[in-house]
Amino acid sequence: MKALKTYLPDGFLGSPRIAGRVHSVFKRAVNAVVGGRMITLHADLRAGIPDSAVLRNGDFDVLEVIDADAPAWLEGFALKIADFLIDLNAPNFSNDMGRCNMAADKAAILAKFESLGFDYAMPEVVESRLRCVIDGLKDGGVEAARKPLETAVGFGCGLTPSADDALLGICAVVDFCNRAAFPKFDGFAQALFSAAQGRTTDVSAKYIRCAAEGRFPENLARLVKSLLGSDAAADEEAFERLLAVGHTSGKDIVRGVRLGLGLIV
């Protein structure tokens, strides 16, 4: 098998053998943990998932027979899972979103978001925890948000709890802004990563770890860049692709983006 694309951190491939295991197996996805990093194998060329490799749809007709906890190892540019060898020597995208000075004024940022027609609120029991995080950031910066983060992270159902999805959206907005302009938010992604230890699911922890490295899902990064940058309009294609993620995960992420915008506009 050969990957079509990879979304791995620079320097991750090409290493000596690293042992690991299969974490979970789905109809069109496999999660394997090697070197403490969860790598997702999937078939969606447009998802842009950090720490992932895109395979052909037909490959999963074979891979779906793998058992969770089967052995896995990474060596050089090859990932072996059970009896299957996957060549990861493919075009790689690091998912590093970068940072910028806001090119759009505050009114334009909100206007671009409102043009998307997004009207969604999470259950109040989740929203209330997120508001505590936002209030902490507004009042005292990252240090004041640490305790509320510990209460919010991991809250909700699913492979990626609802609160975590929203926190990822908040984090993307804060992380993309020039740190000189908003110094009290500097380190928020790292604070989220610390709060997540032992408090959330393995899959959610993967995305939070990547966020702490400045690496976000491609469509989330595209949406945030279009809102805060010089684009004339929000990236509607990225927005629609986000909404299609999971049962409510995509909506929860976009809700987090809106909450994050409230911190800077």
mmCIF file of C-alpha atoms in Angstrom:
data_model
loop_
_atom_site.group_PDB
_atom_site.id
_atom_site.type_symbol
_atom_site.label_atom_id
_atom_site.label_comp_id
_atom_site.label_asym_id
_atom_site.label_seq_id
_atom_site.Cartn_x
_atom_site.Cartn_y
_atom_site.Cartn_z
ATOM 1 C CA MET A 1 0.000 0.000 0.000
ATOM 2 C CA LYS A 2 1.160 3.533 -0.687
ATOM 3 C CA ALA A 3 -0.038 6.757 0.889
ATOM 4 C CA LEU A 4 -1.403 9.446 -1.435
ATOM 5 C CA LYS A 5 -0.632 12.268 1.012
ATOM 6 C CA THR A 6 0.675 12.577 4.543
ATOM 7 C CA TYR A 7 0.105 15.253 7.181
ATOM 8 C CA LEU A 8 2.971 14.623 9.577
ATOM 9 C CA PRO A 9 5.314 16.934 11.488
ATOM 10 C CA ASP A 10 8.553 17.801 9.770
ATOM 11 C CA GLY A 11 11.273 15.307 10.670
ATOM 12 C CA PHE A 12 8.902 12.623 11.945
ATOM 13 C CA LEU A 13 9.582 10.217 9.082
ATOM 14 C CA GLY A 14 12.986 8.756 8.354
ATOM 15 C CA SER A 15 13.644 7.697 11.936
ATOM 16 C CA PRO A 16 14.954 4.368 13.242
ATOM 17 C CA ARG A 17 12.354 1.746 14.092
ATOM 18 C CA ILE A 18 9.705 2.933 16.557
ATOM 19 C CA ALA A 19 7.385 0.314 18.030
ATOM 20 C CA GLY A 20 3.698 0.908 18.636
ATOM 21 C CA ARG A 21 0.238 -0.599 18.398
ATOM 22 C CA VAL A 22 -3.103 -0.262 16.676
ATOM 23 C CA HIS A 23 -5.402 1.908 18.752
ATOM 24 C CA SER A 24 -8.736 1.569 16.923
ATOM 25 C CA VAL A 25 -10.176 0.307 13.646
ATOM 26 C CA PHE A 26 -13.187 1.659 11.742
ATOM 27 C CA LYS A 27 -14.688 0.940 8.344
ATOM 28 C CA ARG A 28 -12.640 3.601 6.580
ATOM 29 C CA ALA A 29 -10.052 4.605 9.180
ATOM 30 C CA VAL A 30 -7.361 3.094 11.381
ATOM 31 C CA ASN A 31 -5.599 4.792 14.300
ATOM 32 C CA ALA A 32 -2.131 3.561 15.198
ATOM 33 C CA VAL A 33 0.068 4.911 17.992
ATOM 34 C CA VAL A 34 3.798 4.963 17.291
ATOM 35 C CA GLY A 35 6.364 6.908 19.248
ATOM 36 C CA GLY A 36 3.578 8.308 21.420
ATOM 37 C CA ARG A 37 1.901 9.925 18.396
ATOM 38 C CA MET A 38 -1.461 8.773 17.031
ATOM 39 C CA ILE A 39 -1.405 8.425 13.257
ATOM 40 C CA THR A 40 -4.771 8.243 11.500
ATOM 41 C CA LEU A 41 -5.040 6.330 8.226
ATOM 42 C CA HIS A 42 -8.095 7.409 6.232
ATOM 43 C CA ALA A 43 -9.326 7.936 2.673
ATOM 44 C CA ASP A 44 -10.532 11.561 2.612
ATOM 45 C CA LEU A 45 -8.250 13.597 0.364
ATOM 46 C CA ARG A 46 -9.930 16.860 1.450
ATOM 47 C CA ALA A 47 -9.899 16.446 5.238
ATOM 48 C CA GLY A 48 -6.348 17.633 5.925
ATOM 49 C CA ILE A 49 -6.179 15.890 9.310
ATOM 50 C CA PRO A 50 -2.933 16.508 11.218
ATOM 51 C CA ASP A 51 -0.924 13.388 12.015
ATOM 52 C CA SER A 52 -2.557 11.354 9.259
ATOM 53 C CA ALA A 53 -1.931 9.549 5.999
ATOM 54 C CA VAL A 54 -4.415 9.306 3.152
ATOM 55 C CA LEU A 55 -4.828 5.901 1.525
ATOM 56 C CA ARG A 56 -7.049 4.637 -1.276
ATOM 57 C CA ASN A 57 -10.588 3.624 -0.377
ATOM 58 C CA GLY A 58 -9.934 0.065 -1.479
ATOM 59 C CA ASP A 59 -7.061 -0.302 0.989
ATOM 60 C CA PHE A 60 -9.540 -0.312 3.845
ATOM 61 C CA ASP A 61 -11.292 -3.388 2.477
ATOM 62 C CA VAL A 62 -8.139 -5.137 3.644
ATOM 63 C CA LEU A 63 -7.201 -3.045 6.676
ATOM 64 C CA GLU A 64 -10.606 -3.367 8.353
ATOM 65 C CA VAL A 65 -9.695 -6.923 9.369
ATOM 66 C CA ILE A 66 -6.943 -5.641 11.672
ATOM 67 C CA ASP A 67 -7.568 -5.999 15.392
ATOM 68 C CA ALA A 68 -7.127 -3.207 17.903
ATOM 69 C CA ASP A 69 -3.880 -3.664 19.856
ATOM 70 C CA ALA A 70 -2.220 -5.396 16.904
ATOM 71 C CA PRO A 71 1.492 -4.542 16.710
ATOM 72 C CA ALA A 72 2.658 -1.601 14.624
ATOM 73 C CA TRP A 73 6.013 -0.041 13.900
ATOM 74 C CA LEU A 74 7.439 2.863 11.972
ATOM 75 C CA GLU A 75 10.838 2.715 10.321
ATOM 76 C CA GLY A 76 12.114 5.236 7.820
ATOM 77 C CA PHE A 77 9.187 5.964 5.519
ATOM 78 C CA ALA A 78 7.361 2.696 6.150
ATOM 79 C CA LEU A 79 4.551 1.960 8.599
ATOM 80 C CA LYS A 80 3.817 -1.687 9.291
ATOM 81 C CA ILE A 81 0.502 -2.609 10.870
ATOM 82 C CA ALA A 82 -0.010 -6.298 11.596
ATOM 83 C CA ASP A 83 0.949 -7.943 8.277
ATOM 84 C CA PHE A 84 0.471 -4.843 6.118
ATOM 85 C CA LEU A 85 3.256 -2.511 5.015
ATOM 86 C CA ILE A 86 2.323 1.068 4.097
ATOM 87 C CA ASP A 87 4.710 3.301 2.163
ATOM 88 C CA LEU A 88 4.481 6.839 3.602
ATOM 89 C CA ASN A 89 6.864 8.384 1.094
ATOM 90 C CA ALA A 90 4.304 10.809 -0.338
ATOM 91 C CA PRO A 91 3.758 14.582 -0.528
ATOM 92 C CA ASN A 92 3.719 15.794 3.067
ATOM 93 C CA PHE A 93 1.850 18.754 4.561
ATOM 94 C CA SER A 94 2.784 19.747 8.096
ATOM 95 C CA ASN A 95 -0.509 21.560 8.945
ATOM 96 C CA ASP A 96 1.478 24.456 10.420
ATOM 97 C CA MET A 97 -1.048 27.300 10.289
ATOM 98 C CA GLY A 98 1.454 30.082 10.949
ATOM 99 C CA ARG A 99 0.548 33.471 12.412
ATOM 100 C CA CYS A 100 -0.320 36.882 11.068
ATOM 101 C CA ASN A 101 -1.235 40.429 11.865
ATOM 102 C CA MET A 102 -4.976 40.762 11.412
ATOM 103 C CA ALA A 103 -5.443 42.199 7.927
ATOM 104 C CA ALA A 104 -9.185 42.696 8.321
ATOM 105 C CA ASP A 105 -10.666 45.267 10.695
ATOM 106 C CA LYS A 106 -12.912 44.052 13.485
ATOM 107 C CA ALA A 107 -16.178 44.920 11.762
ATOM 108 C CA ALA A 108 -15.083 43.136 8.595
ATOM 109 C CA ILE A 109 -14.123 40.005 10.540
ATOM 110 C CA LEU A 110 -17.555 39.747 12.138
ATOM 111 C CA ALA A 111 -19.294 40.561 8.858
ATOM 112 C CA LYS A 112 -17.447 37.759 7.108
ATOM 113 C CA PHE A 113 -18.411 35.283 9.810
ATOM 114 C CA GLU A 114 -22.062 36.406 9.877
ATOM 115 C CA SER A 115 -22.240 35.976 6.104
ATOM 116 C CA LEU A 116 -21.872 32.236 6.627
ATOM 117 C CA GLY A 117 -25.342 32.089 8.207
ATOM 118 C CA PHE A 118 -24.079 29.941 11.072
ATOM 119 C CA ASP A 119 -26.728 29.672 13.774
ATOM 120 C CA TYR A 120 -25.848 26.983 16.276
ATOM 121 C CA ALA A 121 -25.486 26.831 20.014
ATOM 122 C CA MET A 122 -24.163 23.914 22.003
ATOM 123 C CA PRO A 123 -26.030 22.517 25.016
ATOM 124 C CA GLU A 124 -25.975 25.023 27.872
ATOM 125 C CA VAL A 125 -24.065 22.612 30.101
ATOM 126 C CA VAL A 126 -21.195 22.764 27.576
ATOM 127 C CA GLU A 127 -21.550 26.452 26.697
ATOM 128 C CA SER A 128 -21.338 27.428 30.361
ATOM 129 C CA ARG A 129 -17.962 25.732 30.735
ATOM 130 C CA LEU A 130 -16.677 27.384 27.583
ATOM 131 C CA ARG A 131 -17.843 30.801 28.786
ATOM 132 C CA CYS A 132 -15.776 30.325 31.937
ATOM 133 C CA VAL A 133 -12.711 29.706 29.768
ATOM 134 C CA ILE A 134 -13.463 32.787 27.650
ATOM 135 C CA ASP A 135 -14.086 34.939 30.741
ATOM 136 C CA GLY A 136 -10.806 33.750 32.261
ATOM 137 C CA LEU A 137 -8.901 34.656 29.100
ATOM 138 C CA LYS A 138 -10.526 38.089 28.940
ATOM 139 C CA ASP A 139 -9.972 38.894 32.599
ATOM 140 C CA GLY A 140 -6.528 37.473 33.281
ATOM 141 C CA GLY A 141 -5.161 35.755 30.227
ATOM 142 C CA VAL A 142 -3.941 32.177 30.054
ATOM 143 C CA GLU A 143 -3.176 31.825 33.770
ATOM 144 C CA ALA A 144 -6.747 32.758 34.683
ATOM 145 C CA ALA A 145 -8.077 30.231 32.153
ATOM 146 C CA ARG A 146 -6.176 27.213 33.459
ATOM 147 C CA LYS A 147 -8.752 26.099 36.053
ATOM 148 C CA PRO A 148 -11.746 26.614 33.737
ATOM 149 C CA LEU A 149 -9.889 24.620 31.068
ATOM 150 C CA GLU A 150 -9.555 21.693 33.458
ATOM 151 C CA THR A 151 -13.328 21.764 33.951
ATOM 152 C CA ALA A 152 -14.148 22.091 30.255
ATOM 153 C CA VAL A 153 -11.701 19.761 28.541
ATOM 154 C CA GLY A 154 -13.039 16.264 27.945
ATOM 155 C CA PHE A 155 -16.634 17.339 28.601
ATOM 156 C CA GLY A 156 -19.175 15.835 26.232
ATOM 157 C CA CYS A 157 -19.705 12.642 24.290
ATOM 158 C CA GLY A 158 -17.982 10.971 21.364
ATOM 159 C CA LEU A 159 -14.465 10.301 20.146
ATOM 160 C CA THR A 160 -13.818 14.038 20.421
ATOM 161 C CA PRO A 161 -15.952 15.544 23.224
ATOM 162 C CA SER A 162 -17.986 18.607 22.283
ATOM 163 C CA ALA A 163 -16.106 20.992 24.555
ATOM 164 C CA ASP A 164 -12.791 19.859 23.084
ATOM 165 C CA ASP A 165 -13.996 20.522 19.549
ATOM 166 C CA ALA A 166 -14.993 24.059 20.506
ATOM 167 C CA LEU A 167 -11.725 24.614 22.372
ATOM 168 C CA LEU A 168 -9.893 23.598 19.202
ATOM 169 C CA GLY A 169 -11.764 26.325 17.317
ATOM 170 C CA ILE A 170 -10.960 28.905 19.996
ATOM 171 C CA CYS A 171 -7.345 27.818 19.968
ATOM 172 C CA ALA A 172 -7.046 28.189 16.184
ATOM 173 C CA VAL A 173 -8.249 31.803 16.332
ATOM 174 C CA VAL A 174 -5.975 32.741 19.222
ATOM 175 C CA ASP A 175 -2.970 30.921 17.781
ATOM 176 C CA PHE A 176 -3.251 32.590 14.374
ATOM 177 C CA CYS A 177 -3.156 36.093 15.802
ATOM 178 C CA ASN A 178 0.103 37.954 16.146
ATOM 179 C CA ARG A 179 1.281 37.301 19.685
ATOM 180 C CA ALA A 180 2.557 40.856 20.056
ATOM 181 C CA ALA A 181 -0.994 42.142 19.591
ATOM 182 C CA PHE A 182 -2.568 39.766 22.142
ATOM 183 C CA PRO A 183 0.219 38.809 24.593
ATOM 184 C CA LYS A 184 -2.114 37.619 27.345
ATOM 185 C CA PHE A 185 -3.355 34.792 25.102
ATOM 186 C CA ASP A 186 0.167 33.545 24.373
ATOM 187 C CA GLY A 187 0.518 29.945 25.518
ATOM 188 C CA PHE A 188 -3.184 29.077 25.381
ATOM 189 C CA ALA A 189 -2.617 26.003 23.193
ATOM 190 C CA GLN A 190 0.018 24.708 25.601
ATOM 191 C CA ALA A 191 -2.305 25.334 28.558
ATOM 192 C CA LEU A 192 -5.034 23.375 26.769
ATOM 193 C CA PHE A 193 -2.591 20.537 26.133
ATOM 194 C CA SER A 194 -1.623 20.446 29.816
ATOM 195 C CA ALA A 195 -5.270 20.479 30.928
ATOM 196 C CA ALA A 196 -6.097 17.609 28.565
ATOM 197 C CA GLN A 197 -3.664 15.172 30.160
ATOM 198 C CA GLY A 198 -5.745 12.338 31.601
ATOM 199 C CA ARG A 199 -8.993 14.250 31.101
ATOM 200 C CA THR A 200 -10.070 13.459 27.546
ATOM 201 C CA THR A 201 -10.150 10.725 24.938
ATOM 202 C CA ASP A 202 -7.063 9.539 23.080
ATOM 203 C CA VAL A 203 -8.410 10.808 19.752
ATOM 204 C CA SER A 204 -9.178 14.263 21.116
ATOM 205 C CA ALA A 205 -5.779 14.385 22.815
ATOM 206 C CA LYS A 206 -4.217 13.835 19.385
ATOM 207 C CA TYR A 207 -5.811 16.997 17.973
ATOM 208 C CA ILE A 208 -4.981 19.006 21.096
ATOM 209 C CA ARG A 209 -1.357 17.900 20.934
ATOM 210 C CA CYS A 210 -1.171 18.987 17.310
ATOM 211 C CA ALA A 211 -2.742 22.349 18.213
ATOM 212 C CA ALA A 212 -0.032 22.851 20.844
ATOM 213 C CA GLU A 213 2.456 22.373 17.996
ATOM 214 C CA GLY A 214 0.654 25.019 15.922
ATOM 215 C CA ARG A 215 -0.853 22.365 13.620
ATOM 216 C CA PHE A 216 -4.594 22.370 12.897
ATOM 217 C CA PRO A 217 -7.000 20.546 10.560
ATOM 218 C CA GLU A 218 -6.630 22.086 7.122
ATOM 219 C CA ASN A 219 -10.223 23.271 6.757
ATOM 220 C CA LEU A 220 -10.207 24.892 10.185
ATOM 221 C CA ALA A 221 -6.989 26.710 9.314
ATOM 222 C CA ARG A 222 -8.429 27.838 5.985
ATOM 223 C CA LEU A 223 -11.575 29.213 7.616
ATOM 224 C CA VAL A 224 -9.698 31.116 10.309
ATOM 225 C CA LYS A 225 -7.192 32.565 7.832
ATOM 226 C CA SER A 226 -10.000 33.761 5.574
ATOM 227 C CA LEU A 227 -11.758 35.458 8.492
ATOM 228 C CA LEU A 228 -8.740 37.203 10.005
ATOM 229 C CA GLY A 229 -6.743 37.792 6.846
ATOM 230 C CA SER A 230 -7.216 39.984 3.806
ATOM 231 C CA ASP A 231 -9.682 37.700 1.989
ATOM 232 C CA ALA A 232 -12.786 39.538 0.846
ATOM 233 C CA ALA A 233 -15.029 36.776 2.168
ATOM 234 C CA ALA A 234 -14.992 33.770 4.443
ATOM 235 C CA ASP A 235 -13.856 30.493 2.894
ATOM 236 C CA GLU A 236 -17.261 28.885 2.387
ATOM 237 C CA GLU A 237 -15.833 25.631 1.032
ATOM 238 C CA ALA A 238 -13.739 25.114 4.172
ATOM 239 C CA PHE A 239 -16.750 26.080 6.297
ATOM 240 C CA GLU A 240 -19.001 23.498 4.609
ATOM 241 C CA ARG A 241 -16.374 20.786 4.911
ATOM 242 C CA LEU A 242 -16.015 21.537 8.608
ATOM 243 C CA LEU A 243 -19.759 21.279 9.157
ATOM 244 C CA ALA A 244 -19.675 17.793 7.599
ATOM 245 C CA VAL A 245 -17.223 16.467 10.204
ATOM 246 C CA GLY A 246 -18.773 13.931 12.553
ATOM 247 C CA HIS A 247 -22.248 14.191 14.023
ATOM 248 C CA THR A 248 -21.742 17.605 15.674
ATOM 249 C CA SER A 249 -17.936 17.913 15.820
ATOM 250 C CA GLY A 250 -17.702 20.288 12.872
ATOM 251 C CA LYS A 251 -20.447 22.529 14.232
ATOM 252 C CA ASP A 252 -18.805 22.528 17.649
ATOM 253 C CA ILE A 253 -15.482 23.559 16.096
ATOM 254 C CA VAL A 254 -17.111 26.452 14.227
ATOM 255 C CA ARG A 255 -18.896 27.495 17.413
ATOM 256 C CA GLY A 256 -15.466 27.625 19.021
ATOM 257 C CA VAL A 257 -14.224 29.826 16.183
ATOM 258 C CA ARG A 258 -17.046 32.270 16.904
ATOM 259 C CA LEU A 259 -16.223 32.285 20.611
ATOM 260 C CA GLY A 260 -12.582 32.855 19.764
ATOM 261 C CA LEU A 261 -13.453 35.816 17.548
ATOM 262 C CA GLY A 262 -15.186 37.363 20.535
ATOM 263 C CA LEU A 263 -11.795 37.546 22.267
ATOM 264 C CA ILE A 264 -10.162 39.674 19.611
ATOM 265 C CA VAL A 265 -12.916 41.824 18.057
#
